Short mmCIF file of C-alpha atoms and ligand atoms in Angstrom, two decimals:
data_model
loop_
_atom_site.label_atom_id
_atom_site.label_comp_id
_atom_site.label_asym_id
_atom_site.label_seq_id
_atom_site.Cartn_x
_atom_site.Cartn_y
_atom_site.Cartn_z
CA UNK A 1 95.76 -13.51 -170.94
CA UNK A 2 98.71 -12.09 -171.41
CA UNK A 3 99.87 -8.07 -172.70
CA UNK A 4 100.64 -10.10 -175.77
CA UNK A 5 97.08 -10.91 -176.93
CA UNK A 6 95.39 -8.44 -174.96
CA UNK A 7 97.29 -5.64 -178.43
CA UNK A 8 96.18 -8.16 -181.28
CA UNK A 9 92.71 -7.94 -180.81
CA UNK A 10 91.32 -5.09 -182.66
CA UNK A 11 89.70 -2.36 -180.41
CA UNK A 12 85.82 -1.91 -181.89
CA UNK A 13 84.58 0.78 -182.81
CA UNK A 14 81.26 2.47 -184.34
CA UNK A 15 78.47 0.26 -185.86
CA UNK A 16 78.29 -3.25 -187.60
CA UNK A 17 76.29 -3.21 -190.62
CA UNK A 18 73.76 -4.73 -188.70
CA UNK A 19 73.37 -2.88 -186.11
CA UNK A 20 73.53 0.25 -188.28
CA UNK A 21 70.52 -1.13 -190.66
CA UNK A 22 68.72 -2.48 -187.49
CA UNK A 23 69.08 1.58 -186.35
CA UNK A 24 67.95 2.79 -189.62
CA UNK A 25 64.52 0.38 -189.16
CA UNK A 26 63.94 2.02 -186.22
CA UNK A 27 63.78 5.53 -187.04
CA UNK A 28 62.09 4.64 -190.06
CA UNK A 29 59.51 2.62 -187.89
CA UNK A 30 59.36 5.60 -185.86
CA UNK A 31 59.01 8.27 -188.23
CA UNK A 32 56.09 6.10 -189.68
CA UNK A 33 54.22 6.39 -186.54
CA UNK A 34 54.71 9.89 -185.94
CA UNK A 35 53.90 11.14 -189.38
CA UNK A 36 50.14 11.64 -189.14
CA UNK A 37 49.78 12.97 -186.08
CA UNK A 38 52.31 15.64 -187.50
CA UNK A 39 50.53 15.78 -190.64
CA UNK A 40 47.54 15.89 -188.79
CA UNK A 41 49.05 18.76 -185.97
CA UNK A 42 49.59 20.92 -189.30
CA UNK A 43 46.56 20.64 -190.44
CA UNK A 44 44.74 21.56 -187.53
CA UNK A 45 47.31 24.23 -187.00
CA UNK A 46 45.73 26.01 -190.15
CA UNK A 47 42.10 25.53 -189.43
CA UNK A 48 42.44 27.14 -185.99
CA UNK A 49 44.54 29.52 -188.75
CA UNK A 50 41.42 29.80 -190.48
CA UNK A 51 39.02 30.17 -187.77
CA UNK A 52 41.05 33.50 -186.58
CA UNK A 53 40.60 34.85 -190.15
CA UNK A 54 37.46 34.97 -190.15
CA UNK A 55 36.17 35.96 -186.85
CA UNK A 56 38.60 38.82 -187.52
CA UNK A 57 36.78 39.93 -190.74
CA UNK A 58 33.79 38.86 -188.54
CA UNK A 59 34.62 41.54 -186.06
CA UNK A 60 35.86 44.11 -188.81
CA UNK A 61 32.04 43.59 -190.05
CA UNK A 62 30.58 43.88 -186.86
CA UNK A 63 32.04 47.19 -186.28
CA UNK A 64 31.29 48.94 -189.89
CA UNK A 65 27.39 47.86 -189.05
CA UNK A 66 28.34 49.72 -186.11
CA UNK A 67 29.82 52.64 -187.75
CA UNK A 68 27.32 52.69 -190.38
CA UNK A 69 23.60 52.82 -188.66
CA UNK A 70 23.31 49.08 -188.57
CA UNK A 71 23.20 48.98 -192.53
CA UNK A 72 25.49 45.96 -193.50
CA UNK A 73 28.22 46.54 -196.30
CA UNK A 74 27.92 45.11 -199.95
CA UNK A 75 28.56 41.12 -199.98
CA UNK A 76 29.13 40.85 -203.78
CA UNK A 77 33.04 41.70 -205.04
CA UNK A 78 32.22 42.62 -208.52
CA UNK A 79 31.06 46.37 -209.40
CA UNK A 80 29.21 44.71 -212.23
CA UNK A 81 26.88 43.23 -209.86
CA UNK A 82 26.08 46.21 -208.38
CA UNK A 83 24.17 47.74 -212.08
CA UNK A 84 21.07 45.47 -210.63
CA UNK A 85 20.73 46.63 -207.88
CA UNK A 86 18.47 49.73 -207.06
CA UNK A 87 21.01 52.34 -206.24
CA UNK A 88 24.36 50.82 -208.06
CA UNK A 89 26.54 53.51 -207.57
CA UNK A 90 25.89 54.11 -203.49
CA UNK A 91 25.93 49.75 -203.89
CA UNK A 92 28.80 49.50 -205.47
CA UNK A 93 31.18 51.83 -203.12
CA UNK A 94 29.96 49.65 -200.35
CA UNK A 95 31.65 46.52 -201.39
CA UNK A 96 33.21 44.53 -198.73
CA UNK A 97 36.21 43.90 -201.52
CA UNK A 98 36.75 45.79 -204.48
CA UNK A 99 37.26 43.12 -207.70
CA UNK A 100 36.72 44.43 -211.52
CA UNK A 101 37.78 41.12 -213.08
CA UNK A 102 38.16 37.51 -211.53
CA UNK A 103 42.19 37.02 -212.26
CA UNK A 104 43.01 37.22 -208.68
CA UNK A 105 46.54 36.57 -209.15
CA UNK A 106 47.71 39.70 -211.16
CA UNK A 107 46.56 42.01 -207.92
CA UNK A 108 50.49 41.93 -206.80
CA UNK A 109 49.87 44.85 -204.46
CA UNK A 110 46.14 43.50 -203.05
CA UNK A 111 43.85 46.22 -204.44
CA UNK A 112 40.61 44.38 -204.01
CA UNK A 113 41.25 43.78 -201.05
CA UNK A 114 42.93 47.06 -199.60
CA UNK A 115 39.88 49.53 -201.07
CA UNK A 116 37.35 47.26 -199.60
CA UNK A 117 35.37 48.98 -196.85
CA UNK A 118 36.21 46.58 -194.46
CA UNK A 119 40.02 47.62 -194.74
CA UNK A 120 39.32 50.04 -192.41
CA UNK A 121 38.64 47.80 -189.39
CA UNK A 122 40.82 44.34 -190.80
CA UNK A 123 43.99 46.46 -192.24
CA UNK A 124 45.93 43.64 -193.11
CA UNK A 125 45.58 41.52 -196.05
CA UNK A 126 46.85 38.45 -193.84
CA UNK A 127 43.77 37.17 -192.53
CA UNK A 128 41.80 37.86 -196.26
CA UNK A 129 43.85 34.30 -196.87
CA UNK A 130 43.50 30.74 -195.76
CA UNK A 131 46.82 29.13 -195.15
CA UNK A 132 45.52 26.01 -196.49
CA UNK A 133 44.66 27.01 -199.79
CA UNK A 134 46.45 25.62 -202.46
CA UNK A 135 45.43 28.00 -205.13
CA UNK A 136 47.69 30.96 -206.01
CA UNK A 137 45.50 33.41 -205.03
CA UNK A 138 44.84 36.17 -202.35
CA UNK A 139 42.00 36.04 -200.60
CA UNK A 140 39.82 32.48 -199.75
CA UNK A 141 36.93 33.55 -198.45
CA UNK A 142 32.69 35.41 -199.03
CA UNK A 143 30.08 36.99 -197.54
CA UNK A 144 26.77 35.53 -197.53
CA UNK A 145 24.40 36.46 -200.65
CA UNK A 146 21.91 36.95 -198.11
CA UNK A 147 23.84 39.28 -196.14
CA UNK A 148 23.44 43.18 -197.38
CA UNK A 149 22.42 42.82 -200.68
CA UNK A 150 20.04 44.49 -202.07
CA UNK A 151 19.23 42.02 -205.47
CA UNK A 152 17.08 38.56 -204.38
CA UNK A 153 19.24 35.47 -205.63
CA UNK A 154 16.82 32.22 -206.45
CA UNK A 155 14.23 33.14 -204.20
CA UNK A 156 16.90 34.39 -201.13
CA UNK A 157 15.58 37.45 -199.68
CA UNK A 158 18.16 39.81 -198.27
CA UNK A 159 18.60 41.62 -195.32
CA UNK A 160 20.32 45.19 -195.19
CA UNK A 161 20.58 45.89 -191.69
CA UNK A 162 21.43 43.71 -188.78
CA UNK A 163 18.99 44.47 -187.01
CA UNK A 164 16.24 42.88 -190.17
CA UNK A 165 19.17 39.52 -189.20
CA UNK A 166 16.53 36.78 -187.79
CA UNK A 167 19.22 34.21 -185.11
CA UNK A 168 21.87 35.88 -185.98
CA UNK A 169 23.40 32.79 -184.19
CA UNK A 170 22.80 30.39 -186.82
CA UNK A 171 23.25 32.80 -190.08
CA UNK A 172 26.22 32.55 -192.17
CA UNK A 173 28.79 35.82 -192.66
CA UNK A 174 31.62 33.93 -194.46
CA UNK A 175 32.68 31.35 -196.01
CA UNK A 176 35.69 30.30 -196.32
CA UNK A 177 35.38 29.48 -200.35
CA UNK A 178 36.38 28.11 -203.45
CA UNK A 179 36.73 29.35 -206.91
CA UNK A 180 38.01 25.55 -207.68
CA UNK A 181 40.09 27.69 -211.05
CA UNK A 182 44.13 28.01 -209.97
CA UNK A 183 44.70 32.09 -210.57
CA UNK A 184 40.58 32.62 -209.50
CA UNK A 185 39.11 34.79 -207.17
CA UNK A 186 36.70 33.55 -205.43
CA UNK A 187 33.98 35.85 -206.56
CA UNK A 188 30.90 36.97 -206.28
CA UNK A 189 28.94 36.55 -203.09
CA UNK A 190 28.57 33.28 -201.21
CA UNK A 191 25.34 31.36 -202.38
CA UNK A 192 26.02 28.23 -203.31
CA UNK A 193 23.03 26.31 -203.67
CA UNK A 194 19.42 27.33 -205.53
CA UNK A 195 16.54 28.32 -203.43
CA UNK A 196 14.56 28.03 -206.02
CA UNK A 197 14.95 24.80 -206.97
CA UNK A 198 16.08 23.44 -204.18
CA UNK A 199 19.71 22.11 -204.66
CA UNK A 200 23.61 22.83 -204.74
CA UNK A 201 24.31 24.93 -207.94
CA UNK A 202 27.62 25.59 -208.65
CA UNK A 203 27.82 28.55 -211.79
CA UNK A 204 30.89 29.61 -213.13
CA UNK A 205 32.43 32.40 -211.88
CA UNK A 206 30.61 32.34 -208.49
CA UNK A 207 32.77 30.58 -205.62
CA UNK A 208 31.29 27.61 -203.91
CA UNK A 209 31.74 25.52 -200.61
CA UNK A 210 35.30 24.37 -200.00
CA UNK A 211 36.29 20.74 -198.76
CA UNK A 212 39.87 22.06 -197.77
CA UNK A 213 39.64 21.59 -193.83
CA UNK A 214 40.38 17.94 -193.35
CA UNK A 215 36.89 17.29 -195.37
CA UNK A 216 35.05 20.18 -194.43
CA UNK A 217 35.21 24.32 -194.32
CA UNK A 218 34.72 27.29 -192.01
CA UNK A 219 32.18 29.55 -191.29
CA UNK A 220 31.10 32.54 -189.40
CA UNK A 221 28.25 33.78 -187.95
CA UNK A 222 26.52 36.94 -187.21
CA UNK A 223 26.19 37.04 -184.14
CA UNK A 224 30.64 37.01 -184.32
CA UNK A 225 31.30 33.33 -183.34
CA UNK A 226 33.05 30.74 -185.68
CA UNK A 227 32.66 27.00 -186.42
CA UNK A 228 33.72 24.21 -188.25
CA UNK A 229 31.60 22.31 -190.58
CA UNK A 230 32.83 18.46 -191.34
CA UNK A 231 30.61 17.49 -194.50
CA UNK A 232 28.70 14.63 -193.58
CA UNK A 233 27.97 13.66 -197.16
CA UNK A 234 30.47 11.68 -198.93
CA UNK A 235 29.03 13.97 -202.20
CA UNK A 236 29.28 16.63 -200.92
CA UNK A 237 32.86 16.49 -200.44
CA UNK A 238 32.98 15.24 -204.46
CA UNK A 239 31.17 18.02 -205.22
CA UNK A 240 33.39 20.84 -203.01
CA UNK A 241 36.87 19.33 -204.54
CA UNK A 242 35.65 19.30 -207.95
CA UNK A 243 35.61 15.04 -207.93
CA UNK A 244 32.02 15.67 -209.13
CA UNK A 245 30.85 18.00 -211.87
CA UNK A 246 29.12 21.24 -211.35
CA UNK A 247 26.18 19.69 -213.92
CA UNK A 248 25.76 16.98 -211.08
CA UNK A 249 24.88 18.63 -208.73
CA UNK A 250 21.13 18.77 -208.46
CA UNK A 251 21.60 14.79 -208.88
CA UNK A 252 23.00 14.35 -205.54
CA UNK A 253 20.70 17.12 -202.97
CA UNK A 254 18.50 14.43 -202.59
CA UNK A 255 18.19 13.54 -198.81
CA UNK A 256 22.04 15.75 -198.59
CA UNK A 257 21.96 16.45 -194.84
CA UNK A 258 24.52 19.20 -195.68
CA UNK A 259 22.44 20.67 -198.09
CA UNK A 260 19.65 20.83 -195.59
CA UNK A 261 22.28 22.21 -193.09
CA UNK A 262 23.25 24.75 -195.71
CA UNK A 263 19.66 26.02 -196.72
CA UNK A 264 19.33 26.79 -192.45
CA UNK A 265 22.11 28.78 -192.79
CA UNK A 266 21.64 30.79 -195.42
CA UNK A 267 17.86 32.08 -195.54
CA UNK A 268 18.23 35.14 -193.54
CA UNK A 269 14.42 36.57 -193.79
ZN1 LIG B 1 40.59 27.54 -194.40
#
């Protein structure tokens, strides 16, 4: 090979089209392998953050009880719910959050949260909202009706003092709840079942179970611990997501193990 031949041969630089296509195909394949893992990690992160939120709220709730001679704060959210209680004025004062209307989206200053009795203990609106809650609202959590309400709801007898709760480790205080309607608050106290009839019950304007964490939901308990529940019955998930209509709730309650678990966790007496 002489110098003339060397000069004529073009110097190779960059990729050929075939090489470029191969690189793109490999990168695409790697991304398709990694994406579910990344998505799963992101969802797991949101669930952990949510568990941290309800843990903070429950610590606040515990402190409130201790500061008020074991008297539980009121789990309902609206003043109108206090009217049926024996002492409506006093009961309304002790609501954990204080909303008067269901349209939370207009509460830009988060007055509902800031005016509640728990705000002295959790004085940041952030932990009141779940990151995985796709609806535009400021609050995602609801408090179990049996924890401090003054009225019997569907044969559910609430307790009003911490010392009256039996088996604190198995009784729900906060639920990562769902209203199911854009811009609506997760209103009232948490009671997604009918104790009288023995079935799931989804009433309008009342919060319900959610399934926003990998087909499950998060709960806190009266002893302060938190749990992530995976719904075991596919019908429960569909009901939580609104795929099954509320009117069909009684019909999917037969042999529903999620429902049986919920009954046990909500009954406090
Ligand atoms: Zn959540």
